[in-house]
Amino acid sequence: MKRTFITIQLTIVFILAAFTIKAQEKKVNIIPFPVLATNPTVGFAFGVSPGFTWYMGDQQNTSMSSVVASLVYTTNQQFLFSTRGNTFLEGDKWNIMADLRYQITSQPTYGLGTGSGSIHPLVNNNYGYSERHYLKKHQMMEYDLIRAYMTTLRKHEDTRFFYGLGYHLDVIYNIDDNLLDLDTVPQQVTQHYRYNKLKGFSTKGNTVSGVSLNLMYDSRDNVANPYSGRYAFASWRLNPKLIGSTQNSSTLWLEYRDYFNLSKERPRHLIGIWTYGWFVTSGNLPYMNLPAIGWDMFSRSGRAYTSGRFRGEDLIYTEVEYRFPLQANSDLLGGVIFANTTTASSRTENIDLFQNVNLAYGLGLRVMINKKSRSNVNLDYGWATNGSQGFFISLNEVF
């Protein structure tokens, strides 16, 4: 990829990031959150992940704006920069959503679909694959990522419904597919290489550039840590070659969250549910841009797994979390118990949705570090039925 193109894309990311966290001279609450964490994706990570909250208008009719930034280095030699959040303008007339990232990173991939057979035999003889050749271990990949997503939504009259347009750019380049070896006999071929060759994509890098039509309903009382309300979001994204995508494609994202209080006196005592479906509706996406856990806006799905552990042309994720206070007369400390399920399809491997479902579960501690904004530090440990596990630290509730 040309250096000038990378420079242009990085300039766009940093300009958008600066625009997103600017609060137009409103009072901004800043939580300087240090990062010291370990999980299957990053190894050991250290850096900073400050949170920003503010109001763009009267608090009686304007929702709290919230942005989480991150600058992290890991023992897996990853450099991760991101700015992600929601900005509500005065009276909630407009909502601006941003997901901006620059990453020099790596992650293992495990093939497509879910279930015990999610690492499959490589059988396509067009590329010299033997029907008895299996690549049984995870397949580590190194790559660079530029992401710039901006969505602007307009509130419909005096309701909690919003509608609007978005632009979404993903550039994945400098791919080093560590286990790929075409000089051996038989060849050692990774799922990334096989899929991209079958679909006509480069194995070194690709671009997905698209526009979206979006509908949202949001009645949550707090975007950082909801006690009540519900959230629904639908986004249909078109990725034409005309505006830079490697191939034409389209995707559909459907998401729903709800919160059920268990105590009028202690609203922090609740059950939350979160589910989303992510589907390729036409054309083809590069392997690394296919729907995958951990690739949602705040990278919160799939606790217990490494990011991207399950990937496919269609994916449905569901999580249930029981939240409760740990102190009789204070909200400083809280606890959670959670469970999640993932199912993903693979059209190239003939795996259907719900043919296999993977389960994970865990528990966590919550420390409320800003009572006014309800900002939490989350300390979670998760286990999965396939043996995966990990410790996860984040700011603000998972969903």
Short mmCIF file of C-alpha atoms in Angstrom, two decimals:
data_model
loop_
_atom_site.label_atom_id
_atom_site.label_comp_id
_atom_site.label_asym_id
_atom_site.label_seq_id
_atom_site.Cartn_x
_atom_site.Cartn_y
_atom_site.Cartn_z
CA MET A 1 0.00 0.00 0.00
CA LYS A 2 1.35 3.41 -0.93
CA ARG A 3 2.73 5.54 1.90
CA THR A 4 0.77 8.59 0.71
CA PHE A 5 -2.52 6.71 0.99
CA ILE A 6 -1.70 5.61 4.55
CA THR A 7 -0.82 9.19 5.49
CA ILE A 8 -4.14 10.46 4.13
CA GLN A 9 -6.13 7.81 5.99
CA LEU A 10 -4.30 8.48 9.27
CA THR A 11 -4.94 12.21 8.91
CA ILE A 12 -8.67 11.52 8.49
CA VAL A 13 -8.72 9.29 11.59
CA PHE A 14 -7.03 11.83 13.85
CA ILE A 15 -9.14 14.75 12.60
CA LEU A 16 -12.32 12.78 13.22
CA ALA A 17 -11.07 11.71 16.64
CA ALA A 18 -10.41 15.31 17.63
CA PHE A 19 -13.86 16.33 16.40
CA THR A 20 -15.56 13.51 18.30
CA ILE A 21 -14.16 14.31 21.75
CA LYS A 22 -14.58 18.07 21.44
CA ALA A 23 -17.41 19.22 23.71
CA GLN A 24 -17.89 22.77 22.43
CA GLU A 25 -16.70 24.39 25.68
CA LYS A 26 -19.07 22.29 27.79
CA LYS A 27 -17.85 20.88 31.08
CA VAL A 28 -16.17 17.55 30.40
CA ASN A 29 -15.64 14.90 33.07
CA ILE A 30 -12.39 13.05 32.37
CA ILE A 31 -11.56 9.69 33.89
CA PRO A 32 -7.82 9.03 33.44
CA PHE A 33 -8.00 5.24 33.34
CA PRO A 34 -4.69 3.33 33.21
CA VAL A 35 -4.63 0.01 31.36
CA LEU A 36 -2.96 -3.04 32.88
CA ALA A 37 -4.65 -6.12 31.52
CA THR A 38 -4.23 -9.57 30.09
CA ASN A 39 -6.45 -11.54 27.73
CA PRO A 40 -6.04 -14.06 24.90
CA THR A 41 -5.87 -11.37 22.19
CA VAL A 42 -3.25 -8.97 23.56
CA GLY A 43 -1.20 -10.99 26.04
CA PHE A 44 -0.22 -8.36 28.63
CA ALA A 45 -1.29 -4.80 27.80
CA PHE A 46 -0.38 -1.46 29.31
CA GLY A 47 -1.32 2.10 28.40
CA VAL A 48 -4.14 4.58 29.02
CA SER A 49 -7.85 4.46 28.22
CA PRO A 50 -9.45 7.72 29.42
CA GLY A 51 -13.21 8.18 29.45
CA PHE A 52 -14.95 11.47 28.63
CA THR A 53 -18.53 12.36 29.56
CA TRP A 54 -20.40 15.62 29.13
CA TYR A 55 -23.76 17.17 28.27
CA MET A 56 -24.30 19.24 25.13
CA GLY A 57 -27.47 20.84 26.53
CA ASP A 58 -29.94 20.88 29.39
CA GLN A 59 -29.62 17.62 31.33
CA GLN A 60 -33.42 17.45 31.57
CA ASN A 61 -33.78 16.75 27.85
CA THR A 62 -30.25 15.92 26.65
CA SER A 63 -28.60 12.51 27.07
CA MET A 64 -25.07 12.23 28.35
CA SER A 65 -22.38 12.07 25.68
CA SER A 66 -19.70 9.47 26.27
CA VAL A 67 -16.40 8.73 24.54
CA VAL A 68 -13.73 6.18 25.46
CA ALA A 69 -10.24 6.64 24.00
CA SER A 70 -7.39 4.15 24.17
CA LEU A 71 -3.64 4.15 23.58
CA VAL A 72 -2.17 0.74 24.40
CA TYR A 73 0.97 -1.31 23.77
CA THR A 74 1.05 -5.06 24.39
CA THR A 75 3.57 -7.82 24.91
CA ASN A 76 2.36 -9.27 21.60
CA GLN A 77 3.99 -6.18 20.01
CA GLN A 78 0.65 -4.55 19.23
CA PHE A 79 0.05 -0.81 19.10
CA LEU A 80 -3.65 0.03 19.54
CA PHE A 81 -5.19 3.50 19.21
CA SER A 82 -8.95 4.09 19.24
CA THR A 83 -11.63 6.67 19.95
CA ARG A 84 -15.20 5.37 20.24
CA GLY A 85 -18.40 6.91 21.53
CA ASN A 86 -21.76 8.66 21.26
CA THR A 87 -22.36 12.42 21.18
CA PHE A 88 -25.91 13.70 21.78
CA LEU A 89 -26.50 17.30 20.72
CA GLU A 90 -28.85 19.64 22.60
CA GLY A 91 -32.30 18.17 23.15
CA ASP A 92 -31.04 14.89 21.61
CA LYS A 93 -31.96 16.30 18.21
CA TRP A 94 -28.87 14.65 16.75
CA ASN A 95 -26.73 11.67 17.77
CA ILE A 96 -23.22 11.25 16.35
CA MET A 97 -21.60 7.82 16.67
CA ALA A 98 -17.90 7.31 15.99
CA ASP A 99 -15.57 4.31 15.89
CA LEU A 100 -12.03 5.37 14.96
CA ARG A 101 -9.00 3.07 15.15
CA TYR A 102 -5.40 2.73 14.06
CA GLN A 103 -3.78 -0.56 14.99
CA ILE A 104 -0.52 -2.36 14.34
CA THR A 105 -1.73 -5.68 15.63
CA SER A 106 -2.11 -9.43 15.41
CA GLN A 107 -4.64 -12.09 16.29
CA PRO A 108 -5.09 -15.81 15.84
CA THR A 109 -7.79 -17.02 13.47
CA TYR A 110 -9.54 -20.38 13.65
CA GLY A 111 -11.39 -20.85 10.39
CA LEU A 112 -15.05 -20.10 9.73
CA GLY A 113 -18.19 -21.14 11.58
CA THR A 114 -18.71 -22.38 15.13
CA GLY A 115 -18.49 -25.78 16.78
CA SER A 116 -15.82 -28.38 17.27
CA GLY A 117 -15.22 -28.41 13.53
CA SER A 118 -14.46 -24.72 13.19
CA ILE A 119 -10.96 -25.60 11.97
CA HIS A 120 -11.74 -27.54 8.81
CA PRO A 121 -9.86 -29.68 6.31
CA LEU A 122 -8.54 -27.78 3.31
CA VAL A 123 -10.02 -29.66 0.36
CA ASN A 124 -10.01 -27.39 -2.70
CA ASN A 125 -7.85 -29.14 -5.27
CA ASN A 126 -7.67 -25.98 -7.41
CA TYR A 127 -4.99 -24.79 -4.98
CA GLY A 128 -3.32 -28.14 -4.34
CA TYR A 129 -5.04 -28.96 -1.04
CA SER A 130 -5.20 -32.58 0.04
CA GLU A 131 -8.51 -33.88 1.36
CA ARG A 132 -6.61 -35.36 4.32
CA HIS A 133 -4.60 -32.24 5.11
CA TYR A 134 -5.67 -30.47 8.32
CA LEU A 135 -4.19 -27.36 9.89
CA LYS A 136 -5.24 -28.17 13.45
CA LYS A 137 -3.75 -25.26 15.40
CA HIS A 138 -4.81 -21.65 15.45
CA GLN A 139 -3.45 -19.50 12.65
CA MET A 140 -1.69 -16.33 13.81
CA MET A 141 -1.89 -13.28 11.58
CA GLU A 142 -0.17 -9.91 11.84
CA TYR A 143 -1.71 -6.89 10.12
CA ASP A 144 -2.33 -3.15 10.27
CA LEU A 145 -5.82 -1.67 10.52
CA ILE A 146 -7.31 1.75 9.81
CA ARG A 147 -10.97 2.19 10.72
CA ALA A 148 -13.02 5.37 10.38
CA TYR A 149 -16.75 4.98 11.07
CA MET A 150 -19.02 8.02 11.48
CA THR A 151 -22.82 7.82 11.74
CA THR A 152 -25.16 10.81 12.13
CA LEU A 153 -28.71 10.20 13.34
CA ARG A 154 -31.65 12.63 13.54
CA LYS A 155 -34.32 12.25 16.23
CA HIS A 156 -37.85 11.78 14.89
CA GLU A 157 -40.06 14.49 16.40
CA ASP A 158 -40.61 14.06 20.17
CA THR A 159 -39.79 10.33 20.28
CA ARG A 160 -36.78 8.16 21.03
CA PHE A 161 -36.54 7.00 17.41
CA PHE A 162 -33.57 8.14 15.30
CA TYR A 163 -32.68 7.73 11.62
CA GLY A 164 -29.65 8.70 9.58
CA LEU A 165 -26.67 7.93 7.39
CA GLY A 166 -23.13 6.71 8.01
CA TYR A 167 -19.78 6.25 6.32
CA HIS A 168 -17.56 3.29 7.15
CA LEU A 169 -13.96 2.64 6.11
CA ASP A 170 -11.85 -0.40 6.94
CA VAL A 171 -8.37 -0.74 5.48
CA ILE A 172 -6.48 -3.91 6.49
CA TYR A 173 -2.98 -4.13 5.04
CA ASN A 174 0.57 -5.43 5.65
CA ILE A 175 -0.90 -8.89 6.35
CA ASP A 176 1.64 -11.50 7.46
CA ASP A 177 -0.07 -14.90 7.52
CA ASN A 178 2.45 -16.59 9.83
CA LEU A 179 1.62 -20.26 9.20
CA LEU A 180 1.19 -20.00 5.44
CA ASP A 181 3.86 -22.03 3.65
CA LEU A 182 3.36 -22.80 -0.03
CA ASP A 183 6.83 -24.28 -0.45
CA THR A 184 6.24 -27.41 1.63
CA VAL A 185 4.78 -30.71 0.38
CA PRO A 186 1.92 -30.84 1.10
CA GLN A 187 1.45 -27.09 1.22
CA GLN A 188 0.54 -25.59 4.60
CA VAL A 189 -2.43 -23.43 3.71
CA THR A 190 -4.34 -21.23 6.14
CA GLN A 191 -8.07 -20.57 6.13
CA HIS A 192 -7.40 -16.88 5.43
CA TYR A 193 -5.40 -17.72 2.31
CA ARG A 194 -7.87 -20.30 1.07
CA TYR A 195 -10.97 -18.13 1.55
CA ASN A 196 -9.46 -14.99 -0.02
CA LYS A 197 -8.17 -16.95 -3.01
CA LEU A 198 -11.56 -18.59 -3.56
CA LYS A 199 -13.33 -15.20 -3.38
CA GLY A 200 -10.81 -13.26 -5.48
CA PHE A 201 -9.31 -11.07 -2.72
CA SER A 202 -5.69 -10.20 -2.13
CA THR A 203 -4.02 -12.13 0.68
CA LYS A 204 -1.93 -9.06 1.62
CA GLY A 205 -4.63 -6.44 2.22
CA ASN A 206 -8.06 -5.17 1.19
CA THR A 207 -10.38 -2.19 1.63
CA VAL A 208 -14.06 -2.06 2.56
CA SER A 209 -15.60 1.39 2.08
CA GLY A 210 -19.34 1.84 2.50
CA VAL A 211 -22.33 3.97 3.34
CA SER A 212 -25.15 2.93 5.64
CA LEU A 213 -28.83 3.53 6.28
CA ASN A 214 -29.58 3.42 10.00
CA LEU A 215 -32.56 3.22 12.37
CA MET A 216 -32.23 3.43 16.14
CA TYR A 217 -34.46 3.40 19.22
CA ASP A 218 -32.75 4.45 22.45
CA SER A 219 -34.62 4.98 25.74
CA ARG A 220 -31.71 4.10 28.05
CA ASP A 221 -31.37 6.38 31.06
CA ASN A 222 -27.55 6.38 30.77
CA VAL A 223 -25.39 5.25 27.85
CA ALA A 224 -22.36 4.39 30.03
CA ASN A 225 -24.20 2.29 32.62
CA PRO A 226 -27.94 1.81 31.99
CA TYR A 227 -30.35 0.97 34.79
CA SER A 228 -33.48 1.04 32.62
CA GLY A 229 -34.73 1.46 29.07
CA ARG A 230 -33.94 -0.39 25.88
CA TYR A 231 -31.85 0.01 22.78
CA ALA A 232 -32.42 -1.25 19.23
CA PHE A 233 -30.27 -0.54 16.19
CA ALA A 234 -30.49 -1.60 12.55
CA SER A 235 -27.85 -0.74 9.96
CA TRP A 236 -27.81 -1.74 6.30
CA ARG A 237 -24.41 -1.06 4.80
CA LEU A 238 -23.56 -0.88 1.08
CA ASN A 239 -19.89 -1.31 0.14
CA PRO A 240 -19.51 -0.49 -3.58
CA LYS A 241 -16.27 -0.58 -5.54
CA LEU A 242 -17.24 2.92 -6.73
CA ILE A 243 -16.15 4.44 -3.39
CA GLY A 244 -13.09 2.31 -2.78
CA SER A 245 -14.12 -1.22 -1.75
CA THR A 246 -12.10 -4.07 -3.19
CA GLN A 247 -15.38 -5.81 -4.16
CA ASN A 248 -19.07 -4.94 -4.05
CA SER A 249 -20.94 -6.21 -0.98
CA SER A 250 -23.62 -5.37 1.54
CA THR A 251 -24.18 -6.28 5.20
CA LEU A 252 -26.98 -6.04 7.75
CA TRP A 253 -26.51 -5.39 11.48
CA LEU A 254 -29.44 -5.93 13.89
CA GLU A 255 -28.98 -5.28 17.62
CA TYR A 256 -31.18 -5.22 20.73
CA ARG A 257 -30.47 -4.51 24.42
CA ASP A 258 -32.88 -4.46 27.38
CA TYR A 259 -32.66 -4.00 31.15
CA PHE A 260 -35.00 -5.52 33.76
CA ASN A 261 -34.86 -4.05 37.27
CA LEU A 262 -35.16 -6.46 40.19
CA SER A 263 -35.41 -3.83 42.96
CA LYS A 264 -37.06 -0.39 43.05
CA GLU A 265 -34.79 0.65 45.92
CA ARG A 266 -31.58 -0.51 44.24
CA PRO A 267 -31.83 0.13 40.47
CA ARG A 268 -28.33 -1.30 40.05
CA HIS A 269 -29.85 -4.73 40.81
CA LEU A 270 -30.95 -5.89 37.34
CA ILE A 271 -30.73 -8.38 34.49
CA GLY A 272 -29.43 -7.11 31.17
CA ILE A 273 -29.70 -8.82 27.81
CA TRP A 274 -27.80 -8.08 24.62
CA THR A 275 -28.12 -9.74 21.24
CA TYR A 276 -27.01 -8.91 17.73
CA GLY A 277 -27.07 -10.48 14.31
CA TRP A 278 -24.53 -9.60 11.62
CA PHE A 279 -25.09 -10.88 8.09
CA VAL A 280 -23.47 -10.63 4.67
CA THR A 281 -26.50 -9.92 2.48
CA SER A 282 -24.83 -9.69 -0.95
CA GLY A 283 -21.42 -9.98 -2.57
CA ASN A 284 -18.29 -11.01 -0.70
CA LEU A 285 -16.20 -9.56 2.11
CA PRO A 286 -12.48 -10.23 2.70
CA TYR A 287 -11.78 -12.87 5.34
CA MET A 288 -10.78 -10.40 8.07
CA ASN A 289 -13.86 -8.22 7.45
CA LEU A 290 -16.36 -11.04 7.87
CA PRO A 291 -18.68 -10.83 10.91
CA ALA A 292 -16.76 -11.90 14.01
CA ILE A 293 -17.04 -11.65 17.79
CA GLY A 294 -15.02 -8.84 19.33
CA TRP A 295 -15.46 -6.69 16.22
CA ASP A 296 -18.49 -4.80 17.51
CA MET A 297 -18.17 -1.04 18.13
CA PHE A 298 -16.64 -1.27 21.62
CA SER A 299 -15.07 -4.74 21.17
CA ARG A 300 -17.10 -6.11 24.10
CA SER A 301 -18.66 -9.27 22.67
CA GLY A 302 -17.18 -12.69 23.31
CA ARG A 303 -15.78 -12.43 26.84
CA ALA A 304 -13.69 -15.59 27.44
CA TYR A 305 -12.55 -15.69 23.81
CA THR A 306 -9.85 -14.00 21.81
CA SER A 307 -11.16 -11.34 19.43
CA GLY A 308 -12.24 -12.93 16.16
CA ARG A 309 -12.38 -16.46 17.63
CA PHE A 310 -15.62 -17.11 15.70
CA ARG A 311 -16.10 -15.69 12.22
CA GLY A 312 -18.44 -16.36 9.32
CA GLU A 313 -20.73 -14.90 6.67
CA ASP A 314 -23.54 -14.83 9.27
CA LEU A 315 -23.20 -14.51 13.03
CA ILE A 316 -25.64 -14.27 15.95
CA TYR A 317 -24.45 -13.38 19.44
CA THR A 318 -26.47 -13.31 22.69
CA GLU A 319 -25.43 -12.37 26.21
CA VAL A 320 -27.24 -12.27 29.55
CA GLU A 321 -25.79 -10.54 32.60
CA TYR A 322 -26.99 -10.43 36.21
CA ARG A 323 -25.82 -7.21 37.91
CA PHE A 324 -26.05 -6.59 41.65
CA PRO A 325 -24.64 -4.23 44.33
CA LEU A 326 -22.16 -5.63 46.83
CA GLN A 327 -22.79 -3.04 49.56
CA ALA A 328 -25.99 -2.38 51.45
CA ASN A 329 -25.86 1.42 51.35
CA SER A 330 -23.36 2.24 48.62
CA ASP A 331 -23.01 1.76 44.87
CA LEU A 332 -19.23 1.83 44.90
CA LEU A 333 -18.85 -1.92 44.44
CA GLY A 334 -20.96 -4.26 42.36
CA GLY A 335 -20.79 -7.72 40.89
CA VAL A 336 -21.89 -9.45 37.69
CA ILE A 337 -22.47 -12.99 36.49
CA PHE A 338 -22.68 -13.43 32.73
CA ALA A 339 -23.14 -16.03 30.00
CA ASN A 340 -22.95 -15.69 26.24
CA THR A 341 -23.58 -17.80 23.17
CA THR A 342 -22.25 -17.51 19.62
CA THR A 343 -23.26 -19.20 16.40
CA ALA A 344 -21.68 -18.49 13.01
CA SER A 345 -22.15 -19.91 9.54
CA SER A 346 -19.71 -20.68 6.75
CA ARG A 347 -21.08 -20.86 3.23
CA THR A 348 -17.73 -22.10 1.92
CA GLU A 349 -17.65 -24.93 4.49
CA ASN A 350 -21.43 -25.67 4.39
CA ILE A 351 -21.96 -24.79 8.07
CA ASP A 352 -25.37 -23.32 8.87
CA LEU A 353 -26.38 -20.90 11.61
CA PHE A 354 -27.39 -22.77 14.80
CA GLN A 355 -25.75 -25.94 13.53
CA ASN A 356 -23.24 -25.35 16.32
CA VAL A 357 -23.54 -22.99 19.32
CA ASN A 358 -20.59 -22.10 21.55
CA LEU A 359 -21.10 -21.12 25.20
CA ALA A 360 -19.03 -19.00 27.60
CA TYR A 361 -19.66 -17.74 31.11
CA GLY A 362 -17.95 -15.78 33.85
CA LEU A 363 -18.15 -13.31 36.69
CA GLY A 364 -16.83 -9.87 37.43
CA LEU A 365 -16.33 -6.98 39.82
CA ARG A 366 -17.56 -3.42 39.21
CA VAL A 367 -16.00 -0.32 40.80
CA MET A 368 -17.99 2.89 40.27
CA ILE A 369 -15.35 5.62 39.92
CA ASN A 370 -17.72 8.47 39.00
CA LYS A 371 -21.13 8.42 40.67
CA LYS A 372 -22.56 11.26 38.57
CA SER A 373 -21.84 9.59 35.22
CA ARG A 374 -22.05 6.04 36.68
CA SER A 375 -18.72 5.20 35.04
CA ASN A 376 -17.49 1.77 36.12
CA VAL A 377 -14.20 -0.04 35.97
CA ASN A 378 -14.97 -3.62 34.90
CA LEU A 379 -12.85 -6.57 36.02
CA ASP A 380 -14.13 -9.78 34.40
CA TYR A 381 -12.92 -13.35 34.11
CA GLY A 382 -14.53 -15.66 31.58
CA TRP A 383 -14.40 -19.36 30.73
CA ALA A 384 -15.65 -21.11 27.60
CA THR A 385 -16.79 -24.66 27.03
CA ASN A 386 -14.04 -25.12 24.42
CA GLY A 387 -11.35 -24.38 27.04
CA SER A 388 -10.70 -20.72 26.22
CA GLN A 389 -10.49 -18.28 29.14
CA GLY A 390 -9.26 -14.79 29.89
CA PHE A 391 -9.20 -11.74 32.17
CA PHE A 392 -10.80 -8.58 30.76
CA ILE A 393 -10.59 -4.98 32.01
CA SER A 394 -12.71 -2.18 30.55
CA LEU A 395 -14.36 1.15 31.32
CA ASN A 396 -18.17 1.60 31.47
CA GLU A 397 -20.57 -1.32 31.43
CA VAL A 398 -20.07 -3.99 28.79
CA PHE A 399 -23.51 -3.18 27.32
#
